[in-house]
C-alpha positions in Angstrom: 23.9 -8.4 -28.3 22.2 -6.1 -25.8 23.5 -2.8 -24.6 23.9 -1.7 -21.0 20.9 0.1 -19.8 22.2 0.9 -16.4 25.5 2.6 -15.6 28.2 0.2 -14.3 29.4 0.6 -10.8 33.0 1.6 -10.2 35.3 -1.5 -10.0 37.0 -2.0 -6.7 40.7 -1.5 -6.7 41.3 -5.1 -5.6 39.2 -8.2 -4.8 38.2 -8.3 -1.1 39.9 -10.7 1.2 37.4 -13.5 2.2 36.6 -13.3 5.8 34.5 -15.1 8.3 30.9 -13.7 8.4 30.0 -12.1 11.8 28.4 -14.4 14.3 24.7 -15.0 13.6 25.0 -14.1 9.9 22.7 -16.4 7.9 23.9 -18.5 4.9 20.3 -18.3 3.6 16.9 -17.6 5.1 13.4 -18.8 4.4 10.5 -16.3 4.8 7.4 -17.7 6.4 4.1 -15.7 6.3 2.6 -16.5 9.7 -1.2 -16.1 10.0 -4.1 -17.9 11.7 -4.0 -20.5 8.9 -0.2 -21.0 9.4 0.8 -20.5 13.0 4.1 -20.9 14.9 3.2 -24.5 15.6 2.8 -25.1 11.8 6.3 -23.6 11.4 7.6 -25.9 14.1 6.2 -28.9 12.1 8.1 -27.6 9.0 11.5 -27.4 10.8 12.8 -30.8 9.6 11.9 -30.0 6.0 13.5 -26.5 6.1 16.6 -27.9 7.6 16.8 -30.5 4.9 16.3 -27.8 2.3 19.5 -26.2 3.5 18.6 -22.8 4.9 20.2 -21.5 8.1 17.5 -19.1 9.4 13.7 -19.0 9.4 12.6 -15.5 8.5 9.3 -14.9 10.4 6.7 -12.3 9.5 5.7 -9.9 12.4 5.2 -11.7 15.7 3.6 -9.2 18.0 -0.2 -9.2 18.6 -2.0 -7.8 15.5 -5.5 -7.0 14.7 -7.9 -9.9 14.9 -7.6 -12.2 11.8 -4.6 -10.4 10.4 -3.0 -12.4 7.6 0.2 -10.3 7.6 0.9 -9.0 11.1 1.9 -5.4 10.1 -1.1 -4.0 12.1 0.3 -4.4 15.6 -2.1 -3.7 18.5 0.0 -4.9 21.4 3.8 -4.7 21.7 3.6 -6.5 25.1 3.1 -10.0 23.8 3.7 -12.5 21.0 0.5 -12.9 19.0 -1.9 -15.3 20.6 -3.5 -15.8 17.1 -0.1 -17.3 16.1 0.3 -19.4 19.3 1.8 -17.0 21.7 5.3 -16.8 23.2 5.2 -20.5 24.3 4.8 -21.5 20.7 7.6 -19.2 19.6 9.9 -20.7 22.2 8.9 -24.2 21.1 9.8 -23.3 17.5 13.2 -22.0 18.6 13.8 -25.2 20.7 12.9 -27.4 17.7 14.9 -25.3 15.2 18.2 -25.1 17.2 19.1 -28.8 17.1 18.7 -28.7 13.3 21.1 -25.7 13.1 18.3 -23.2 12.3 17.9 -19.8 13.9 15.1 -17.2 13.8 14.9 -13.8 12.2 11.9 -11.6 13.3 10.2 -9.0 11.2 9.9 -5.8 13.3 7.3 -3.0 12.6 8.7 0.1 14.4 6.8 2.7 12.3 3.2 2.2 13.1 0.4 0.5 15.0 -3.2 -0.4 14.1 -6.2 1.8 14.7 -8.2 -1.4 15.3 -11.9 -2.2 15.5 -12.8 -2.2 18.3 -10.4 0.5 19.3 -9.7 -0.7 22.8 -7.6 -3.5 21.3 -4.9 -0.8 21.1 -4.6 0.2 24.7 -2.1 3.1 24.3 -4.2 4.7 21.6 -7.4 4.1 23.7 -5.8 6.1 26.6 -4.8 8.9 24.2 -8.3 9.1 22.8 -9.7 9.2 26.4 -7.3 11.6 28.0 -5.9 13.6 25.1 -2.5 15.3 25.2 -2.3 14.8 29.0 -2.1 11.0 28.5 1.3 9.5 29.2 0.9 7.8 25.9 0.4 11.0 23.9 4.1 11.0 23.0 3.8 7.5 21.5 1.9 8.7 18.4 2.8 11.2 15.8 -0.2 13.6 16.2 -0.3 17.3 15.2 -2.5 18.4 18.0 -2.5 22.0 16.8 -4.1 21.1 13.4 -7.6 20.5 14.9 -9.4 22.8 17.4 -9.6 21.2 20.8 -12.7 20.2 22.8 -15.3 22.9 23.6 -13.8 23.6 27.0 -10.1 23.5 25.8 -10.2 24.8 22.2 -6.4 25.5 22.1 -5.3 22.1 23.1 -6.3 20.2 19.9 -7.8 16.8 19.3 -7.4 13.8 17.0 -9.4 13.5 13.8 -10.9 10.1 13.5 -12.1 9.6 9.9 -14.2 6.5 10.4 -17.8 7.5 9.7 -19.5 6.2 6.6 -21.1 9.6 5.9 -21.0 13.1 7.2 -21.5 13.4 10.9 -25.0 14.8 10.6 -26.1 11.9 8.6 -25.1 9.2 11.1 -25.8 10.9 14.4 -28.6 8.4 15.0 -26.1 5.5 14.8 -23.9 6.8 17.6 -24.7 5.1 20.8 -23.5 6.0 24.3 -22.9 2.8 26.3 -21.6 3.7 29.8 -18.2 5.2 29.2 -18.0 4.0 25.6 -19.3 5.6 22.4 -20.2 3.0 19.8 -20.6 3.3 16.1 -21.3 0.0 14.4 -18.3 -2.2 15.5 -16.2 0.8 16.6 -15.9 1.4 20.4 -14.4 4.7 21.5 -13.6 5.9 25.1 -15.5 8.8 26.5 -13.6 11.5 28.3 -14.2 11.2 32.0 -17.1 13.3 33.2 -18.8 13.6 29.8 -20.8 10.4 29.9 -24.1 12.0 30.7 -24.0 14.9 28.4 -26.4 15.3 25.4 -24.9 13.7 22.3 -24.0 17.0 20.5 -22.3 18.4 23.6 -20.7 15.1 24.4 -19.1 14.9 20.9 -17.8 18.5 21.3 -16.1 17.6 24.6 -14.0 14.6 23.4 -10.3 14.6 22.6 -11.1 13.2 19.2 -13.3 14.5 16.4 -15.4 11.9 14.6 -15.5 12.6 10.9 -16.5 11.3 7.5 -13.8 9.0 6.2 -13.3 11.2 3.1 -12.0 14.1 5.2 -8.8 12.1 6.0 -7.3 13.1 2.7 -7.1 16.8 3.6 -7.7 17.1 7.4 -6.1 14.1 9.1 -3.7 15.2 11.8 -1.9 12.0 12.6 0.9 10.5 10.5 -0.1 7.2 8.9 1.7 4.4 7.1 1.5 5.8 3.6 -2.2 6.6 3.1 -3.7 3.9 5.4 -5.9 5.6 8.0 -6.1 2.4 10.0 -2.3 2.5 10.7 -1.2 5.3 13.0 2.5 6.3 13.1 4.5 5.6 16.3 7.3 7.9 17.5 9.9 5.3 18.0 12.6 8.0 18.1 11.5 8.7 21.7 13.7 6.5 23.9 10.8 5.5 26.2 8.7 4.5 23.1 11.5 2.4 21.7 12.0 0.7 25.0 8.3 -0.1 25.4 7.6 -1.2 21.8 10.8 -3.4 21.6 10.9 -4.9 25.1 9.5 -8.3 24.2 11.6 -8.7 21.1 14.7 -7.6 22.9 14.0 -10.0 25.8 13.5 -12.9 23.4 16.8 -12.0 21.7 18.6 -11.9 25.0 17.1 -15.3 25.7 18.4 -16.7 22.5 15.0 -17.2 20.9 15.5 -14.6 18.2 18.8 -14.1 16.5 18.2 -11.4 13.9 15.8 -8.7 12.7 14.2 -7.5 9.5 13.1 -3.8 9.9 10.0 -2.9 8.1 9.8 0.5 6.3 12.7 2.4 7.9 12.1 5.4 5.7 9.0 6.1 7.7 11.1 6.7 10.8 12.1 10.2 12.0 15.8 9.0 12.2 16.5 5.6 10.6 20.2 5.7 11.5 19.4 6.6 15.2 16.9 3.8 15.4 19.4 1.3 14.0 22.1 2.5 16.4 19.8 2.1 19.3 18.8 -1.4 18.2 22.4 -2.4 17.6 23.3 -1.3 21.1 20.4 -3.1 22.6 21.2 -6.4 20.8 25.0 -6.3 20.8 25.0 -5.9 17.0 22.5 -8.7 16.0 22.1 -9.4 12.3 19.7 -6.8 11.0 18.5 -5.9 7.5 16.3 -3.0 6.5 13.5 -2.8 4.0 15.2 0.2 2.4 14.0 0.8 -1.2 17.0 2.1 -3.3 16.0 4.1 -6.3 18.1 4.2 -9.5 21.8 4.4 -8.5 21.0 5.3 -4.9 23.1 3.5 -2.3 22.3 2.5 1.3 23.7 5.1 3.7 27.2 3.9 4.7 26.7 5.0 8.4 23.6 2.7 9.0 24.6 0.0 11.4 23.0 -2.9 9.6 23.9 -5.8 7.4 22.2 -4.3 4.3 18.8 -4.3 2.7 16.1 -6.9 2.3 17.0 -7.4 -1.3 14.9 -5.5 -3.8 18.1 -4.0 -5.2 19.4 -7.5 -6.0 16.0 -8.4 -7.5 16.3 -5.5 -9.9 19.7 -6.6 -11.0 18.9 -10.3 -11.5 15.8 -9.5 -13.5 17.7 -6.8 -15.4 20.5 -9.1 -16.6 17.9 -11.6 -17.8 15.9 -9.0 -19.7 16.7 -8.1 -23.3 17.2 -4.3 -23.3 16.7 -3.7 -27.0 13.7 -6.0 -27.2 12.2 -4.4 -24.1 12.4 -1.0 -25.7 10.7 -2.3 -28.8 8.0 -3.9 -26.7 7.4 -0.6 -24.9 6.9 1.0 -28.3 4.5 -1.8 -29.3 2.6 -1.3 -26.0 2.1 2.4 -26.7 0.9 1.6 -30.2 -1.5 -1.1 -28.9 -3.0 1.3 -26.3 -3.2 4.4 -28.6 -4.0 2.6 -31.9 -1.4 4.8 -33.5 2.0 4.0 -35.0 4.6 2.3 -32.9 7.9 3.8 -31.8 10.7 3.0 -29.4 10.2 5.1 -26.2 13.5 4.2 -24.5 14.7 7.7 -25.0 14.4 10.8 -22.7 11.9 11.9 -21.7 10.7 8.3 -21.1 7.0 7.9 -20.7 7.5 5.8 -17.5 9.3 8.7 -15.9 6.6 11.1 -16.9 4.0 8.7 -15.5 5.9 8.5 -12.2 6.0 12.3 -11.9 2.3 12.5 -12.5 1.7 9.9 -9.8 3.8 11.8 -7.4 2.1 15.1 -8.3 -1.4 13.7 -7.8 -0.4 12.5 -4.3 0.6 16.0 -3.1 -2.0 18.1 -4.9 -4.7 20.0 -3.0 -7.1 17.0 -3.2 -4.3 14.3 -3.3 -4.2 11.3 -1.0 -1.3 12.9 0.9 -2.6 16.5 1.0 -2.9 16.3 4.8 0.8 15.5 5.1 1.6 18.5 2.8 -0.6 20.7 4.9 1.3 19.8 8.0 4.5 21.0 6.4 2.8 24.2 5.2 1.7 24.9 8.8 5.3 24.4 10.1 6.7 26.7 7.4 4.2 29.4 8.2 5.1 29.2 11.9 8.8 29.4 11.1 8.1 32.5 9.0 6.0 34.1 11.8 8.9 33.6 14.3 11.7 34.8 12.0 11.2 37.8 9.7 13.9 36.6 7.3 11.6 33.7 6.3 8.3 35.5 6.5 5.8 36.5 3.8 5.7 33.1 1.9 2.0 32.6 1.5 0.5 29.2 2.3 -0.4 28.7 -1.3 3.2 29.4 -2.4 4.6 27.0 0.2 2.1 24.4 -0.9 3.1 24.8 -4.5 6.8 24.6 -3.7 6.3 21.5 -1.6 4.4 19.8 -4.3 7.1 20.7 -6.8 10.0 19.4 -4.7 8.1 16.2 -3.6 7.2 15.5 -7.2 10.7 16.0 -8.5 12.6 14.2 -5.7 14.5 11.4 -7.4 14.7 8.9 -4.5 12.6 7.9 -1.5 13.8 10.6 0.9 16.7 12.7 2.1 18.7 11.7 5.2 19.4 15.2 6.6 19.6 15.3 10.4 19.1 18.5 12.3 22.5 19.7 13.6 24.6 17.6 11.3 26.2 18.3 7.9 23.9 17.4 5.1 24.8 14.1 3.3 26.0 15.0 -0.2 23.7 12.5 -1.8 20.7 14.1 -0.2 21.8 17.6 -1.2 22.3 16.4 -4.8 18.8 14.9 -4.8 17.2 18.2 -3.5 19.1 20.1 -6.2 17.7 17.7 -8.8 14.2 18.2 -7.4 14.7 22.0 -7.6 15.7 21.6 -11.3 17.4 25.0 -11.3 14.4 26.9 -9.8 15.3 30.3 -8.5 11.9 30.8 -6.9 12.5 32.1 -3.3 9.8 29.9 -1.9 11.2 26.8 -3.6 14.6 27.7 -2.2 13.3 28.2 1.3 11.5 24.9 1.3 14.6 23.1 0.0 16.8 24.7 2.7 14.3 23.8 5.4 14.1 20.2 4.1 17.9 19.9 4.5 18.1 21.6 7.9 20.2 24.4 6.4 18.6 27.3 8.3 19.7 26.5 11.8 18.0 24.8 14.7 14.7 25.2 16.5 11.7 22.9 17.2 9.8 23.9 14.1 12.8 23.8 11.8 13.9 20.4 13.1 10.4 19.1 12.7 10.1 20.3 9.2 13.4 18.6 8.2 12.1 15.3 9.7 8.6 15.5 8.4 9.7 16.4 4.8 11.8 13.3 4.7 8.9 11.1 6.0 6.5 12.7 3.6 8.8 12.2 0.7 9.0 8.5 1.4 5.2 8.2 1.3 5.0 10.2 -1.9 7.5 7.9 -3.6 5.8 4.7 -2.4 2.2 5.8 -3.2 2.9 7.9 -6.3 5.2 5.6 -8.1 4.9 2.0 -6.9 1.2 2.2 -6.0 0.1 4.4 -8.8 2.5 4.8 -11.8 3.5 1.2 -11.8 -0.2 0.3 -12.4 -0.5 2.8 -15.2 2.4 2.3 -17.5 2.2 -1.4 -18.2 4.5 -1.9 -21.1 6.6 -4.5 -19.2 4.7 -5.4 -16.1 7.4 -7.6 -14.8 9.7 -4.6 -14.3 7.1 -2.7 -12.2 8.4 -4.0 -8.9 9.3 -2.3 -5.6 12.5 -0.4 -6.3 12.1 -1.1 -10.1 13.0 1.3 -12.9 11.0 0.4 -16.0 12.5 3.4 -17.8 15.8 1.5 -17.9 15.0 -2.1 -18.8 17.8 -4.7 -19.0 21.3 -4.8 -17.6 24.4 -5.9 -19.5 26.5 -8.6 -17.8 29.3 -6.1 -17.2 26.9 -3.9 -15.2 25.7 -7.0 -13.2 29.3 -8.0 -12.4 30.2 -4.5 -11.3 27.2 -4.3 -9.0 27.9 -7.7 -7.5 31.5 -6.6 -6.7 30.1 -3.4 -5.1 27.7 -5.4 -3.0 30.5 -7.8 -1.9 32.7 -4.9 -1.0 30.2 -2.6 0.7 27.4 -4.9 2.1 28.6 -8.5 1.9 25.9 -9.8 4.2 22.9 -7.9 2.7 19.8 -9.9 2.0 19.0 -10.7 -1.6 15.5 -11.6 -2.8 13.5 -12.6 -5.9 10.0 -13.0 -4.4 8.6 -11.4 -1.3 5.2 -10.8 0.3 5.2 -7.4 -1.5 6.3 -8.3 -5.0 3.5 -7.7 -7.5 4.5 -10.8 -9.4 6.6 -13.7 -8.2 10.0 -14.4 -9.7 8.8 -17.2 -12.0 5.8 -15.2 -13.2 8.4 -12.4 -14.1 10.6 -15.1 -15.7 7.8 -15.8 -18.2 7.2 -12.2 -18.9 10.9 -11.6 -19.6 10.7 -13.9 -22.6 8.2 -11.6 -24.2 10.9 -8.8 -24.3 12.8 -11.1 -26.6 9.9 -11.4 -29.1 8.2 -8.0 -28.9 6.7 -7.9 -32.4 5.3 -11.4 -32.2 3.9 -10.9 -28.7 2.3 -7.5 -29.7 0.6 -9.2 -32.6 -0.6 -12.1 -30.4 -2.0 -9.6 -27.8 -3.8 -7.7 -30.6 -5.3 -11.0 -31.9 -6.5 -12.0 -28.4 -8.2 -8.6 -28.0 -9.8 -9.0 -31.4 -11.0 -12.5 -30.5 -12.4 -11.2 -27.1 -14.5 -8.7 -29.0 -15.1 -4.9 -28.7 -15.5 -3.1 -25.4 -12.3 -3.7 -23.6 -10.1 -0.9 -22.3 -6.9 -1.2 -24.3 -4.5 -0.8 -21.5 -6.6 -3.1 -19.4 -6.5 -5.7 -22.2 -2.7 -5.5 -22.4 -2.5 -6.1 -18.6 -5.1 -8.9 -18.8 -3.0 -10.8 -21.4 0.2 -10.4 -19.5 -1.5 -11.5 -16.2 -2.8 -14.6 -17.8 0.6 -15.5 -19.2 2.4 -14.7 -16.0 0.2 -16.7 -13.7 -1.1 -19.5 -15.9 -2.9 -21.7 -14.9 -5.0 -19.2 -12.9 -8.6 -19.4 -11.9 -11.1 -16.6 -12.8 -11.4 -15.3 -9.2 -7.7 -14.9 -8.8 -7.4 -13.2 -12.1 -10.3 -10.8 -11.5 -9.0 -9.9 -8.0 -5.6 -9.0 -9.4 -7.0 -6.9 -12.2 -9.4 -5.0 -10.0 -6.6 -4.2 -7.6 -4.5 -3.0 -10.4 -7.3 -0.8 -11.8 -8.0 0.7 -8.4 -4.4 1.4 -7.7 -4.0 3.1 -11.1 -6.8 5.5 -10.2 -7.6 6.2 -13.8 -11.1 4.6 -14.4 -11.8 3.6 -10.8 -10.2 3.7 -7.4 -10.5 2.5 -3.8 -12.1 5.7 -2.7 -14.3 6.3 -5.8 -15.0 2.9 -7.3 -16.8 2.9 -10.7 -19.0 -0.1 -10.5 -19.8 -0.1 -14.2 -16.2 -0.1 -15.2 -15.3 -2.7 -12.7 -18.1 -5.0 -13.8 -17.0 -4.7 -17.4 -13.4 -5.5 -16.5 -14.5 -8.5 -14.5 -16.8 -9.7 -17.2 -14.2 -9.5 -19.9 -11.7 -11.4 -17.8 -14.1 -14.2 -17.0 -15.3 -14.4 -20.6 -11.8 -15.7 -21.5 -12.6 -19.0 -19.8 -15.6 -19.7 -21.8 -14.2 -18.6 -25.2 -13.8 -21.7 -27.4 -10.9 -20.4 -29.5 -9.1 -18.0 -27.1 -8.5 -20.3 -24.1 -6.6 -22.9 -26.1 -4.6 -20.2 -27.8 -3.5 -18.8 -24.4 -2.6 -22.2 -23.2 -0.6 -22.8 -26.4 1.3 -19.6 -25.9 2.3 -20.4 -22.4 3.4 -23.8 -23.6 5.5 -22.2 -26.3 7.1 -19.9 -23.8 7.9 -22.7 -21.4 11.4 -23.7 -22.5 12.6 -20.1 -22.4 10.8 -19.4 -19.1 12.4 -22.5 -17.6 15.8 -21.1 -18.5 15.0 -17.8 -16.9 13.6 -19.4 -13.8 16.6 -21.6 -13.2 19.1 -18.9 -14.1 17.5 -16.4 -11.7 17.4 -19.0 -8.9 21.0 -19.9 -9.3 22.2 -16.3 -9.5 20.2 -15.5 -6.4 21.7 -18.4 -4.5 25.3 -17.9 -5.4 25.9 -14.1 -5.9 27.2 -12.0 -3.0 24.8 -11.5 -0.2 22.4 -13.7 1.9 19.6 -15.2 -0.2 16.1 -15.0 1.3 13.7 -17.5 -0.2 10.0 -16.7 -0.1 7.8 -19.5 1.1 7.0 -22.0 -1.7 9.5 -20.4 -4.2 11.8 -23.4 -4.1 9.4 -24.8 -6.7 7.9 -22.7 -9.5 5.6 -20.1 -8.0 3.3 -18.0 -10.2 1.6 -15.6 -7.8 0.4 -12.1 -8.2 0.1 -9.1 -5.9 -1.1 -9.5 -2.3 -3.2 -11.1 -1.0 -2.6 -13.6 -3.8 1.0 -14.1 -2.8 0.4 -14.5 0.9 -1.6 -17.7 1.0 -0.8 -20.8 3.2 1.9 -23.1 1.7 1.8 -26.8 2.3 5.3 -27.4 3.4 4.6 -31.0 4.2 4.0 -31.7 0.5 7.3 -30.0 -0.3 9.1 -32.3 2.2 7.8 -35.3 0.4 8.9 -34.0 -3.0 12.4 -33.1 -1.6 13.2 -36.7 -1.0 13.4 -37.5 -4.7 14.1 -34.1 -6.2 17.6 -35.1 -7.2 16.3 -37.6 -9.8 15.5 -35.6 -12.9 12.4 -36.1 -14.9 12.2 -34.5 -18.4 9.9 -31.5 -18.3 9.5 -31.5 -14.5 10.5 -27.9 -13.8 9.3 -28.2 -10.2 11.7 -31.0 -9.5 14.5 -29.2 -11.3 14.1 -26.0 -9.3 13.8 -27.8 -6.0 16.9 -29.8 -6.8 18.8 -26.7 -7.8 17.7 -24.8 -4.7 18.6 -27.6 -2.2 21.9 -28.2 -3.9 23.0 -24.5 -3.8 21.7 -24.0 -0.2 23.7 -27.0 1.0 26.8 -25.7 -0.8 26.4 -22.4 1.0 26.0 -24.2 4.4 29.0 -26.4 3.8 31.5 -23.5 3.4 31.7 -19.7 2.8 31.7 -18.7 -0.8 34.9 -16.9 -1.8 35.5 -13.6 -3.6 33.4 -12.8 -6.6 35.2 -12.9 -9.9 33.5 -12.6 -13.4 34.4 -15.3 -15.9 34.1 -14.5 -19.6 32.7 -16.8 -22.3 34.3 -16.6 -25.7 32.8 -16.8 -29.2 29.6 -16.0 -31.1 27.0 -16.7 -28.4 29.1 -15.5 -25.5 26.6 -12.7 -24.6 24.1 -15.3 -23.7 26.3 -16.8 -20.9 26.7 -15.1 -17.5 29.4 -16.8 -15.4 31.4 -16.0 -12.3 33.7 -17.7 -9.8 33.3 -17.6 -6.0 36.8 -18.1 -4.7 38.9 -20.8 -6.3 36.4 -23.6 -5.9 32.9 -22.6 -7.1 31.8 -21.5 -10.5 28.2 -20.4 -11.5 27.2 -20.4 -15.2 23.7 -19.4 -16.4 22.0 -18.8 -19.6 20.5 -15.4 -20.4 18.2 -14.4 -23.2 17.4 -18.0 -24.2 15.0 -17.2 -27.1 17.7 -15.1 -28.7 20.2 -17.8 -28.1 18.1 -20.3 -30.0 17.5 -17.9 -32.9 21.2 -17.4 -33.1 21.8 -21.1 -33.6 22.5 -22.1 -30.0 25.9 -22.2 -28.3 27.8 -23.3 -31.4 31.5 -22.9 -30.6 31.1 -20.8 -27.4 33.5 -21.9 -24.7 34.1 -21.2 -21.0 37.5 -21.5 -19.5 37.2 -23.2 -16.1 39.9 -22.0 -13.7 42.9 -24.1 -13.0 42.9 -26.5 -10.2 40.2 -28.9 -11.4 38.7 -31.3 -12.1 35.3 -29.6 -11.7 32.0 -31.3 -10.8 28.6 -29.9 -11.8 26.7 -30.4 -8.6 23.4 -30.5 -10.5 24.3 -33.3 -12.8 27.4 -34.8 -11.1 29.3 -34.7 -14.3 33.0 -33.9 -14.1 35.0 -31.6 -16.3 38.8 -30.9 -16.5 40.0 -27.4 -15.9 40.6 -25.3 -19.0 38.5 -24.6 -22.1 35.0 -26.3 -22.0 32.3 -26.1 -24.7 29.3 -24.4 -23.2 27.0 -26.7 -25.2 28.5 -29.6 -23.3 28.3 -27.9 -20.0 24.7 -26.9 -20.4 23.4 -30.0 -22.2 21.0 -31.0 -19.3 20.2 -27.7 -17.6 20.5 -24.1 -18.8 22.6 -23.5 -15.7 25.6 -25.2 -14.0 27.0 -25.0 -10.4 30.6 -26.3 -10.5 32.8 -27.1 -7.6 36.3 -28.4 -7.5 36.2 -32.1 -6.9 36.4 -33.1 -3.3 35.7 -29.5 -2.1 31.8 -29.6 -2.0 
């Protein structure tokens, strides 16, 4: 029996009354990653299959014109047209026309936070004009640029300019590679506009007269003066809070919505926006309240702000609960201890106590981002400059030295327990944001700490600098959380890699069924139409890869011994933490070819920034890592042992895979399926998980998926997915109600009813169940009003007490409906 590792949510006073979902609400969506290898026309060809699968909406990755060759679409260069690389607006309209007769509608991924700084730069016309004309450009308000942070051109030093950190070396070392070509300055493939009237000047003087400063790429970390998407210099932030910018950047999408081509929206990275709530209100007003979900990452017990006009999140909060309830809390803690012993070579212990090493690792990751040489040092410096100006204008806030302000900002951004606060200048501070700032202060009485916290919450009155500080602190906090935790710490503390997902909390592994039920009732009450997800284009490991890894938490000692044996067989020389991750990656993604394996391990090592990094790669370390990974495939004893281990895990991984899928498809919310995940999918971090999927082959297999074949997990998962999706399309699922199993193995069953005519039952912790002797006398009482039919096997059962061993004889899960109601 596991213990709850996560506080239960308050139970609602009464079950909600089932209601009709708002118009346009999906019953389920299917995410398609559009790219040059899978265009809108390919999506159109897949419409009959996706309709037959049972979804109601196609969830499309970003549609607007992106940088050439983009495989993801988040690097927009032109808001004025649908991507020609994807087929253009005509192809999008053809997709909608083909989808509508099949009952399918379209959801579009919207990227309001940033645009690309492309190569060549003229592909981004608004940015091109700003680089040419400086702060006088009508597009200067589009981009989040701190003009005062860089001295201006030689003839206008007080007006500022944009730092462009794109040179491969210091300026003096590459001057001979800068070429003036008419009114364009070229550097390799870069093309930059020349300020009118400067074309004929000598090169040195010409450079000094531009509205931009060309610089070595390494200066971005400390001197960049435009806000980015996290730490990506090639993505410049857009000020969508300005009404004219919103109108211009959303005109095409809003027109297509008004025309009935698009029906809903997924909003990328709302925490980067100056005012997420204001943005959502403007979008809701412009669309008449279209179905909209937000990629809001909820940390710990954080809740989506209740005043956001949207249907909910994109589902990482659901992913954490589904994975959690299928993870053995006690075993995960023992496995974490075994990991620390494996890495250190010392005695093992159970680290699931405070202070937890995963929490300490996350704090270090945050602190490194905001330090004087950190990847987000430039963003911190912008806040320091604002605070200094505030002090210069108001004596009450004066005499806080820049180094003190910098230290306080680092302290608060390191300790902030969520992504960001939602304080808005001129409004009362949300209590949750105030509590989070108090937690970050950690009782500090330091005057500078207190000043920075008050400015972050907008507690010191209004004014341009004060308002800007409040906004910028929140935006910076979000970047620190994403880069310091998910893109650093989650690659350093690898005890249970399957828990290191977006919005994850590896310090609290596992979730007791009671906590899962309470969270589902909260979701149903507060955000009944929120998306739920298991795999996305951003998950570090797909759901089925994590399902395998979850089994290891049920056998921690055996797995630790196996990992040690594999390292010994591989021979000396391996980094111990790298070895642990290597063995987990092989198990999670097996069968995996050497190139995929090495690519994932190299990305993990660079993100961890311990032995190597993207900005300071250690070729010797990376070659050793790659050689060790590739050597596995030629090792005569090791490779069969790995294959044997994956085979031994298969029955329990099967159970976790099918249980997670059925929970996802029948719990409260709107399930979003990632492309290809209707069958087992064992992918790793991007770009591994963003490849083209052959949906034509899936269509062929769907025709006979209902006929089971022993050991054919692909057929089983496809059958389960299609069955549950068609059930959702046939009628709304009713109120959520937990059902309790009774007897010795009851803790291994998770069951709930949806209304009075649907019951879900899934197996949890299957390895432990087997060791306990199976279901034995465990029973589940089916609600009155039967008989009940398991839609997966078509077996019928009377209402009342039912032996679980009988119910789950074929599959580890059951989807029951009252006869005649499906």
